[in-house]
Coordinates of C-alpha atoms in Angstrom, one line a residue:
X1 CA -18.9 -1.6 20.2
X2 CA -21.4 -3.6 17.9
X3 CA -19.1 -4.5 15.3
X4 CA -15.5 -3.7 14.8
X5 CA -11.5 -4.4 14.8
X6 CA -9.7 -5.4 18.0
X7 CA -5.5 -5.3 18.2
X8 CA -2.5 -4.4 19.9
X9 CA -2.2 -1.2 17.2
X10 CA -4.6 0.1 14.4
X11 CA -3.4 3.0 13.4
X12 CA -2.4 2.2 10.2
X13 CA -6.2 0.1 9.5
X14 CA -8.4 0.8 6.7
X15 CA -11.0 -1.4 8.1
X16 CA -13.6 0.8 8.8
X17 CA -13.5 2.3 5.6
X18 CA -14.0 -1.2 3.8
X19 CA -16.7 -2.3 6.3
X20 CA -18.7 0.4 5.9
X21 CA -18.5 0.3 2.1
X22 CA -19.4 -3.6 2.3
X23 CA -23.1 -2.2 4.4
X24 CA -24.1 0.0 6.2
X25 CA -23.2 -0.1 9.7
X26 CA -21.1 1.5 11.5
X27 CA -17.7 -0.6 12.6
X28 CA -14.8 0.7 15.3
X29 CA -11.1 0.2 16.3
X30 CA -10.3 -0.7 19.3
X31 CA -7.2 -1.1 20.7
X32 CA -7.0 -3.8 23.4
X33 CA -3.6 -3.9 25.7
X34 CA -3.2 -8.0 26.0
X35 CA -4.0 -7.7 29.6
X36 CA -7.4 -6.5 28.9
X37 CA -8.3 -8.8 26.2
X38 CA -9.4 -11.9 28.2
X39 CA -11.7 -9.7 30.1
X40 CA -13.3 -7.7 26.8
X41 CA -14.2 -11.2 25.1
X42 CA -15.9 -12.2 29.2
X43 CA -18.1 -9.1 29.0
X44 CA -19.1 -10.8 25.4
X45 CA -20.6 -7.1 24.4
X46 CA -20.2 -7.1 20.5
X47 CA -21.9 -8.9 17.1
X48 CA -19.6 -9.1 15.9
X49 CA -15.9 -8.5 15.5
X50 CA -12.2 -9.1 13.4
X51 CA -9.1 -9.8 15.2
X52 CA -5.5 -8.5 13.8
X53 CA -1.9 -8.8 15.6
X54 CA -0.9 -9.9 17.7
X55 CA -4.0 -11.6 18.9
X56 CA -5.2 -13.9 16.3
X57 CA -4.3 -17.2 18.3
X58 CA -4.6 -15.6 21.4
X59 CA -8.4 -15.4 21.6
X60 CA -8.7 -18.9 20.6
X61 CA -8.8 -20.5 24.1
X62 CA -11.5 -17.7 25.0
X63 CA -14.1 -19.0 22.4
X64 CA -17.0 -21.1 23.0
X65 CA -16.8 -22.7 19.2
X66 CA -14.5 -22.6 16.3
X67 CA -14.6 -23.3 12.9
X68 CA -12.8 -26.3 11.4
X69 CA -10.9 -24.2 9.1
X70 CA -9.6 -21.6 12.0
X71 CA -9.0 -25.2 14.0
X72 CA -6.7 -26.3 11.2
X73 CA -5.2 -23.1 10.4
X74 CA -4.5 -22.3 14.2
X75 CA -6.3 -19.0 14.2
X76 CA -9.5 -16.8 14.3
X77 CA -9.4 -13.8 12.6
X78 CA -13.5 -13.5 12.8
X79 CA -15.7 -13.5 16.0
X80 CA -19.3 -13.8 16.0
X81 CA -21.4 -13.6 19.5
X82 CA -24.7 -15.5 18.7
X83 CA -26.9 -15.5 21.9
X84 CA -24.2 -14.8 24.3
X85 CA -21.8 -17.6 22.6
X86 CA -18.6 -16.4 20.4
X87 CA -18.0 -18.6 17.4
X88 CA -14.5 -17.9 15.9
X89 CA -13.6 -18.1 11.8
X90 CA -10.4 -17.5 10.0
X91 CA -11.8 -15.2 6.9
X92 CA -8.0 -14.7 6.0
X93 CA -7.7 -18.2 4.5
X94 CA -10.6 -17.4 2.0
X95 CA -8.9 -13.5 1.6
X96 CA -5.7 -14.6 0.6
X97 CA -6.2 -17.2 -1.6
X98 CA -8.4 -15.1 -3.6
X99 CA -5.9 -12.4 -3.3
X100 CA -2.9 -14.9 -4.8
X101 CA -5.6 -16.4 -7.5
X102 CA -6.4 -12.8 -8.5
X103 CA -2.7 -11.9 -8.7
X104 CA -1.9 -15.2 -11.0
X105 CA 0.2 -16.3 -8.3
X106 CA -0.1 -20.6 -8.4
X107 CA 2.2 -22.2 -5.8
X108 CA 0.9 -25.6 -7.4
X109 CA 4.2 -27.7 -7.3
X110 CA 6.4 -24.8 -6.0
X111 CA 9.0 -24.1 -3.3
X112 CA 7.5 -21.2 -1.6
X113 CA 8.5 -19.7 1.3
X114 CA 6.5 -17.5 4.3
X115 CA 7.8 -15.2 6.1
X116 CA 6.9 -14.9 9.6
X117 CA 5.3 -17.2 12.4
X118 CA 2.4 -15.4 14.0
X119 CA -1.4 -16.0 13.0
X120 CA -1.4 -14.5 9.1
X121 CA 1.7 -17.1 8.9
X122 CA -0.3 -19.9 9.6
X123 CA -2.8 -19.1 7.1
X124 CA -0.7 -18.4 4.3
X125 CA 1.0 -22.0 5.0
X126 CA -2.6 -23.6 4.9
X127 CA -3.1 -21.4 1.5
X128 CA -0.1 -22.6 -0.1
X129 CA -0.9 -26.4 1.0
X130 CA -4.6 -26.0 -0.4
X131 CA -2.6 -24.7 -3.5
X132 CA -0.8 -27.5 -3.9
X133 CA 2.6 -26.4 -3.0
X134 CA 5.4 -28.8 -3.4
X135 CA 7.4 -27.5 -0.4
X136 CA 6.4 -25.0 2.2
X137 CA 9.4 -23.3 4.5
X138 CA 8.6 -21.0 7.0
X139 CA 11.1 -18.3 8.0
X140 CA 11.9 -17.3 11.3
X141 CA 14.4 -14.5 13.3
X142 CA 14.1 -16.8 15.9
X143 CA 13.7 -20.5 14.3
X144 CA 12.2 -23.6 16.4
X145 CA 9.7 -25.9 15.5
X146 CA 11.0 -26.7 12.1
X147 CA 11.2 -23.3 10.9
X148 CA 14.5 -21.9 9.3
X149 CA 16.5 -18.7 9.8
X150 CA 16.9 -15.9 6.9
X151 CA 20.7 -17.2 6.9
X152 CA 19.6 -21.0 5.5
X153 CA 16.5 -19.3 3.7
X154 CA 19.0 -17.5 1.4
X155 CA 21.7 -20.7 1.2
X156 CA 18.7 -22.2 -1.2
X157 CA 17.4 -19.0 -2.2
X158 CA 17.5 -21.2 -5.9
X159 CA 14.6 -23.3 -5.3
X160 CA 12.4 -20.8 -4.1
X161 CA 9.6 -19.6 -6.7
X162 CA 7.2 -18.1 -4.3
X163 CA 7.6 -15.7 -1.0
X164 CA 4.6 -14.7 1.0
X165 CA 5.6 -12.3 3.4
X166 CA 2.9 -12.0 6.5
X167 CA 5.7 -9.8 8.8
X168 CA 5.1 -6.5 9.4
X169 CA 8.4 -5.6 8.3
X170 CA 7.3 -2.3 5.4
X171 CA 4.6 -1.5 6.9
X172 CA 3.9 2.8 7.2
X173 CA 5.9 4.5 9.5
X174 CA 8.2 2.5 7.9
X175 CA 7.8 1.3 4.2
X176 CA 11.4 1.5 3.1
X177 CA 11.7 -1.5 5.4
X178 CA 12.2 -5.2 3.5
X179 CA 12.3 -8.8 4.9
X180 CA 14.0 -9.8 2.5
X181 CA 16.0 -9.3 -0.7
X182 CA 14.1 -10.5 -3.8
X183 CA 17.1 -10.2 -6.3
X184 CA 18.4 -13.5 -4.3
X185 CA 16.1 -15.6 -5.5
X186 CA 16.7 -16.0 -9.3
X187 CA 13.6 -18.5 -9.9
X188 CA 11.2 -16.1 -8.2
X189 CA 8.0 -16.4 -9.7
X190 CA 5.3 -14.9 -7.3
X191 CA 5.5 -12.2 -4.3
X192 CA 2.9 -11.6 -2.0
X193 CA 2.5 -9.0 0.6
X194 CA -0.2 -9.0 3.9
X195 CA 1.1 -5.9 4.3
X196 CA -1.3 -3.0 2.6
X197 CA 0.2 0.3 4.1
X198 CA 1.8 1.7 1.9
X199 CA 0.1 0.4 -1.6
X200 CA 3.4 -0.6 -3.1
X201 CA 5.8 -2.0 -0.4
X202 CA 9.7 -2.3 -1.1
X203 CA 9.3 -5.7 -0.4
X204 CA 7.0 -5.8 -3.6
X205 CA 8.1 -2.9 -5.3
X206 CA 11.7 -4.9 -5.7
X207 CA 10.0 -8.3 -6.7
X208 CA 8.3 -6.5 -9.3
X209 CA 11.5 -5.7 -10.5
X210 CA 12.8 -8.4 -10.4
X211 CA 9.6 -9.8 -12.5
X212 CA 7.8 -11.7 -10.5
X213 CA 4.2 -11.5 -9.9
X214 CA 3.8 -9.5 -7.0
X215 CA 0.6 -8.0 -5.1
X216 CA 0.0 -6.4 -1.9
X217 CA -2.3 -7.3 1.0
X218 CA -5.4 -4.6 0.2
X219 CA -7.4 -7.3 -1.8
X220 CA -7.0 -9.7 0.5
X221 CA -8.0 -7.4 3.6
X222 CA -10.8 -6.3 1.5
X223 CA -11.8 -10.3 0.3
X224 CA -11.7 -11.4 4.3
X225 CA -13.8 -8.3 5.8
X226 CA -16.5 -9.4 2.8
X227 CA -16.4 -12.5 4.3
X228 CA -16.8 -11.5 7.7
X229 CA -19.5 -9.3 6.7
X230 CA -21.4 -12.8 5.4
X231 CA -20.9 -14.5 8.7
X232 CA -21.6 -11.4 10.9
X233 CA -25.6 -10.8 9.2
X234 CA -25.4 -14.2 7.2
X235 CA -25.8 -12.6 4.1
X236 CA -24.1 -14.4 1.2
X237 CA -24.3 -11.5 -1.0
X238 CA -22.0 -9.3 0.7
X239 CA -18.5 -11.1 -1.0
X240 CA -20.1 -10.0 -4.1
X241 CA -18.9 -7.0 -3.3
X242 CA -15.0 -7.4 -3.0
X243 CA -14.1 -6.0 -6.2
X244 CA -16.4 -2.9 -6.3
X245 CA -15.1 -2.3 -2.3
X246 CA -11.5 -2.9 -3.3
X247 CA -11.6 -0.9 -6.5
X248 CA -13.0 1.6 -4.5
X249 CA -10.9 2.1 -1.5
X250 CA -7.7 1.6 -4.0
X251 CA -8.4 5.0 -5.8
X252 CA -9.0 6.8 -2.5
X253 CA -6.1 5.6 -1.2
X254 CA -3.9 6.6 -4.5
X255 CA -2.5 9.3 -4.9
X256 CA -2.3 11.3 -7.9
X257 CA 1.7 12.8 -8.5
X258 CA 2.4 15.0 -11.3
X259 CA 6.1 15.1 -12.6
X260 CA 7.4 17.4 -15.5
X261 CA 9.7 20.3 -16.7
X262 CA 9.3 23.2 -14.3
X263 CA 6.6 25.6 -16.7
X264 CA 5.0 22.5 -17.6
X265 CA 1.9 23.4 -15.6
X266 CA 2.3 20.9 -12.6
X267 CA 0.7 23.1 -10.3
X268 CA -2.6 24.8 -12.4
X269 CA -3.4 21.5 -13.7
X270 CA -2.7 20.0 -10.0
X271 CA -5.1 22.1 -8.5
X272 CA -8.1 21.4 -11.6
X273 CA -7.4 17.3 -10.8
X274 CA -7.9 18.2 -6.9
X275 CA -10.7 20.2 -6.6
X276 CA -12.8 17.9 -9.9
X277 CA -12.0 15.0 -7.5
X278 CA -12.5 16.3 -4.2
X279 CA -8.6 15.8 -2.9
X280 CA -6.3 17.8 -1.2
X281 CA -3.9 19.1 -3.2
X282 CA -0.2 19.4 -2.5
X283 CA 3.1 21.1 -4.4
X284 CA 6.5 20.1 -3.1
X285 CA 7.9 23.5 -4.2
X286 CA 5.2 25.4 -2.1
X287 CA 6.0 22.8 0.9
X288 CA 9.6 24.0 0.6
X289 CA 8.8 27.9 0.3
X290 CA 7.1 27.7 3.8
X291 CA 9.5 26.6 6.1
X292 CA 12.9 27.6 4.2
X293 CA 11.6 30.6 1.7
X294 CA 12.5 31.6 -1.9
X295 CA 13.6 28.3 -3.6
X296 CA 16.2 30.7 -5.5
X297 CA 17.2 32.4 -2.4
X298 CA 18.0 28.8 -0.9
X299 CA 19.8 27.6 -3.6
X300 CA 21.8 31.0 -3.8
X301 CA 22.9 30.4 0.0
X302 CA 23.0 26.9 0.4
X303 CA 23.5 25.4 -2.9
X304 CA 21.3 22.7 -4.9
X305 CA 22.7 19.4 -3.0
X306 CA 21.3 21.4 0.3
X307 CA 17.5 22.2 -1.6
X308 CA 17.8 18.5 -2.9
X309 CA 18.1 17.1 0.7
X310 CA 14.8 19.4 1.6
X311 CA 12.9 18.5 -1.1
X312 CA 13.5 14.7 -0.4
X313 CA 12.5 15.3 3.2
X314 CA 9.1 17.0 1.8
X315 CA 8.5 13.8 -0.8
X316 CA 8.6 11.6 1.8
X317 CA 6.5 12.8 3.9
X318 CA 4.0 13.6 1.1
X319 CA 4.2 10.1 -0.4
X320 CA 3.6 8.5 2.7
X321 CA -0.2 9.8 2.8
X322 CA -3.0 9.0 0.7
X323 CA -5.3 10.1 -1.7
X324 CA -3.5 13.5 -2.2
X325 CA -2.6 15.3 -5.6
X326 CA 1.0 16.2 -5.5
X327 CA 2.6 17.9 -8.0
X328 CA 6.5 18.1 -8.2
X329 CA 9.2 20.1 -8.4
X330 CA 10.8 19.7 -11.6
X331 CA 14.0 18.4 -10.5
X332 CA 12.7 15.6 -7.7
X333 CA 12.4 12.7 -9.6
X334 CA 16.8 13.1 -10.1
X335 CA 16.8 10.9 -7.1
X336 CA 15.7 7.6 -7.4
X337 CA 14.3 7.4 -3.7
X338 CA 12.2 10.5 -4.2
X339 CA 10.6 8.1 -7.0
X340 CA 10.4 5.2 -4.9
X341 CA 8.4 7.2 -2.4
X342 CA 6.1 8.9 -4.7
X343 CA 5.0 5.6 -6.3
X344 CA 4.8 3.8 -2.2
X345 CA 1.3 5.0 -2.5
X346 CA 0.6 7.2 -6.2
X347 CA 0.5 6.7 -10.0
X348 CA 2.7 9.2 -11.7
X349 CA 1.5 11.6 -14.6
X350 CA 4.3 12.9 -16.8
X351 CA 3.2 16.2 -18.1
X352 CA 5.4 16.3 -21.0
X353 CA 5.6 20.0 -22.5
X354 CA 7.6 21.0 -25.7
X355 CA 10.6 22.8 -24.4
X356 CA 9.8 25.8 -27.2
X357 CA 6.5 26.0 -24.7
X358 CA 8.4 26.6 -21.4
X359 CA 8.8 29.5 -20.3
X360 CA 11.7 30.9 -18.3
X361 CA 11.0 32.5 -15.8
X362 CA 13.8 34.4 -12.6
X363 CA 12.6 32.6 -9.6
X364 CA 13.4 28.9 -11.1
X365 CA 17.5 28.4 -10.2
X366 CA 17.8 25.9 -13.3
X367 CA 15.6 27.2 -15.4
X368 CA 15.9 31.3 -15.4
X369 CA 16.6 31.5 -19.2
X370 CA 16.1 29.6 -22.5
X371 CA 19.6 27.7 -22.6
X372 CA 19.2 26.6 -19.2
X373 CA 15.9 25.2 -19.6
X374 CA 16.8 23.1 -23.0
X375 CA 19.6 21.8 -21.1
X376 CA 17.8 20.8 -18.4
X377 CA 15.1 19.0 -20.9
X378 CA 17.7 16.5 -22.6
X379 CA 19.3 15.7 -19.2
X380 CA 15.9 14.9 -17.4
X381 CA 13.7 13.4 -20.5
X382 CA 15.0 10.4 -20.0
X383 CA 14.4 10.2 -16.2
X384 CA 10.8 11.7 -16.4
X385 CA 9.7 8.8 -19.2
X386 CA 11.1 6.2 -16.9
X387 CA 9.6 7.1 -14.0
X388 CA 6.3 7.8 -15.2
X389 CA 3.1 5.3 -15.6
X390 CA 1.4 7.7 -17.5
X391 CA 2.6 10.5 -19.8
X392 CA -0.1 13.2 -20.8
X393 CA 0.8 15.5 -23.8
X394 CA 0.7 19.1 -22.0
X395 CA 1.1 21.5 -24.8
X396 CA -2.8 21.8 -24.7
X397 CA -4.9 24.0 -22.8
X398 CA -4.8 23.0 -18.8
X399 CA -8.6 22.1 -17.9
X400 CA -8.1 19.5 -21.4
X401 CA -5.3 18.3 -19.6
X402 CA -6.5 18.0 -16.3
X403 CA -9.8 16.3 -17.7
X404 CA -7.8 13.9 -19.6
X405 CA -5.8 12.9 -16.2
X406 CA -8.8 12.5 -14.2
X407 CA -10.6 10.5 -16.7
X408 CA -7.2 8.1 -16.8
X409 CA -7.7 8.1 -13.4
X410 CA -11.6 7.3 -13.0
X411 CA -11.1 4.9 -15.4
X412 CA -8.5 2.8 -13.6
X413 CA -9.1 -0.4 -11.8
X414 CA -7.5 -1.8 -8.3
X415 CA -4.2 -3.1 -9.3
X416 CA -2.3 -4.0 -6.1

């Protein structure tokens, strides 16, 4: 390996992805059990590497030099090998505090809080101190060394105006996973998230609502590997690419839901938007058909709370991915965690039709004749308007409809 990513587990990394956007050469994972890793950094045979979790103070002792920023941050996220000796960085300080800075989040005479203790902790505490935070608590399961416990976190939860969480607590398999509760902290101001799997975490997802400023961790990942990149060829120019690279690898990573009426034309238009853009196209509906058959056949047997509990199963599982096109069935977004899921990682398109321009049809259960369909258009306008980011008039011919989504969609910038 010339130049890569060392951890514990990278499953979940979009390094090489960003890397390889910021030049071209080729960068690897490797996973390194902690038993090996004192022996990989002796055989000294990389250029140059990042470090993730769990070993970001770890590999400080095996270092020939480090930098005075990783010194006072207590960890090295960046290793260079420069005739046989490793010199170790921390890029993350630089990654998150343009990550907060592009987010609008100022800790400048704030409480804030950070969650967690290992190496991304101790950045974020430097950040905030660069940032001028009045007070800086750091919150710990297991508290020593001046740290507090979620139980006295939330006793004060009044003064805090800032969280930065830097657990892995969301992160995919598990994004419906939180640290902590945002609607406790009625002062909140600014959330930030080193987590970047899934796009929108619960964690920031519920700040948001709350309204705070929130943001995710991609930027920041994105704004540290730029960095790296400049000390691995010492190239200055290459953090002149962070915004290009992150716009870039946010759209890839997003995926595109369609919600709507069923006969609204979810799945025709789907399938225009996926093969103009290159994606793989999904349809909950057609998800369900293949393991459990006829939707109406199901319902007729089992009944609609049974389909529901299927089709929630199948959102899930499709949200959790990226860069798909997924369109709905018409009756998903009546639970709110099927929502939830869908935006973890997508924008959602409304395709509102007239109802006088949906068509019954016999193998829809709600929605086999006119009266049933109307019915089901007052009950679930509401829902689909509030759940949408985008609502696209469909009462016009499909490929204008589809071209009008993807242009939405081209023409959107990185917004985590």
């Amino acid at each position: 390996m010339l130049y890569g990513l060392i951890g514990e587990k990278l499953g979940h990394s979009y390094s090489c992805e960003i890397h390889e956007k910021i030049a071209d050469y080729h960068y690897e994972l490797r996973e390194i059990p902690r038993e090996e890793l004192t022996d990989f950094f002796a055989k000294r045979d990389f250029k140059g590497i990042n470090v993730t979790i769990p070993y970001k103070e770890a590999v400080m002792p095996l270092l020939d030099e480090i930098s005075d920023t990783a010194k006072a941050v207590g960890a090295v996220n960046t290793v260079v090998n420069r005739g046989g000796r490793l010199y170790g960085y921390n890029t993350d300080l630089a990654g998150m505090t343009a990550m907060l800075r592009r987010a609008g989040i100022d800790p400048s005479g704030k409480k804030a809080l950070v969650l967690g203790t290992g190496g991304t902790s101790k950045t974020a505490r430097a950040v905030a101190k660069s940032l001028g935070a009045r007070e800086i608590n750091v919150v710990s399961r297991n508290p020593g060394n001046g740290e507090i416990s979620y139980d006295e976190m939330y006793k004060t939860a009044d003064g805090v105006e800032v969280i930065i969480n830097t657990t892995p607590v969301g992160m995919f398999p598990k994004p419906d996973a939180f640290a902590v509760e945002p609607e406790k902290f009625p002062n909140l101001s600014g959330a930030a998230d080193a987590v970047y799997n899934p796009l929108t975490t619960e964690f920031i997802s519920r700040a948001r609502a709350c309204g705070a400023n929130a943001v995710n961790g991609l930027y920041m990942l994105v704004a540290q590997a730029a960095k790296a990149a400049e000390l691995f060829f010492n190239d200055k120019t290459m953090t002149e690419k962070t915004d290009k690279v992150f716009s870039e690898i946010y759209k890839e990573k997003l995926n595109i839901v369609l919600i709507g009426m069923p006969g609204s034309g979810k799945t025709t238009i789907g399938k225009i938007v996926a093969n103009a853009l290159g994606r793989e196209f999904c349809d909950t509906d057609g998800e369900f058909v293949k393991s459990n058959g006829a939707i109406a056949d199901y319902f007729n047997s089992n009944g609609e709370a049974a389909f529901r509990d299927k089709e929630s199963e199948i959102v899930s599982e499709l949200g959790a991915k990226n860069g798909l096109v997924i369109a709905t069935g018409g009756g998903a977004i009546l639970r709110a965690e099927n929502v939830k899921h869908l935006k973890q990682n997508g924008i959602v398109f409304f395709l509102d039709r007239e109802v006088e321009n949906i068509i019954p049809t016999s193998d829809r259960p709600l929605g086999s004749d006119r009266e049933a369909i109307r019915k089901r258009y007052e009950e679930r306008y509401p829902i689909y308007c509030s759940a949408a980011d985008i609502k696209v008039d469909s009462n016009r011919d499909v490929n204008t409809v589809a071209a009008d989504i993807e242009k939405a969609f081209n023409s959107m910038e990185g917004q985590v």
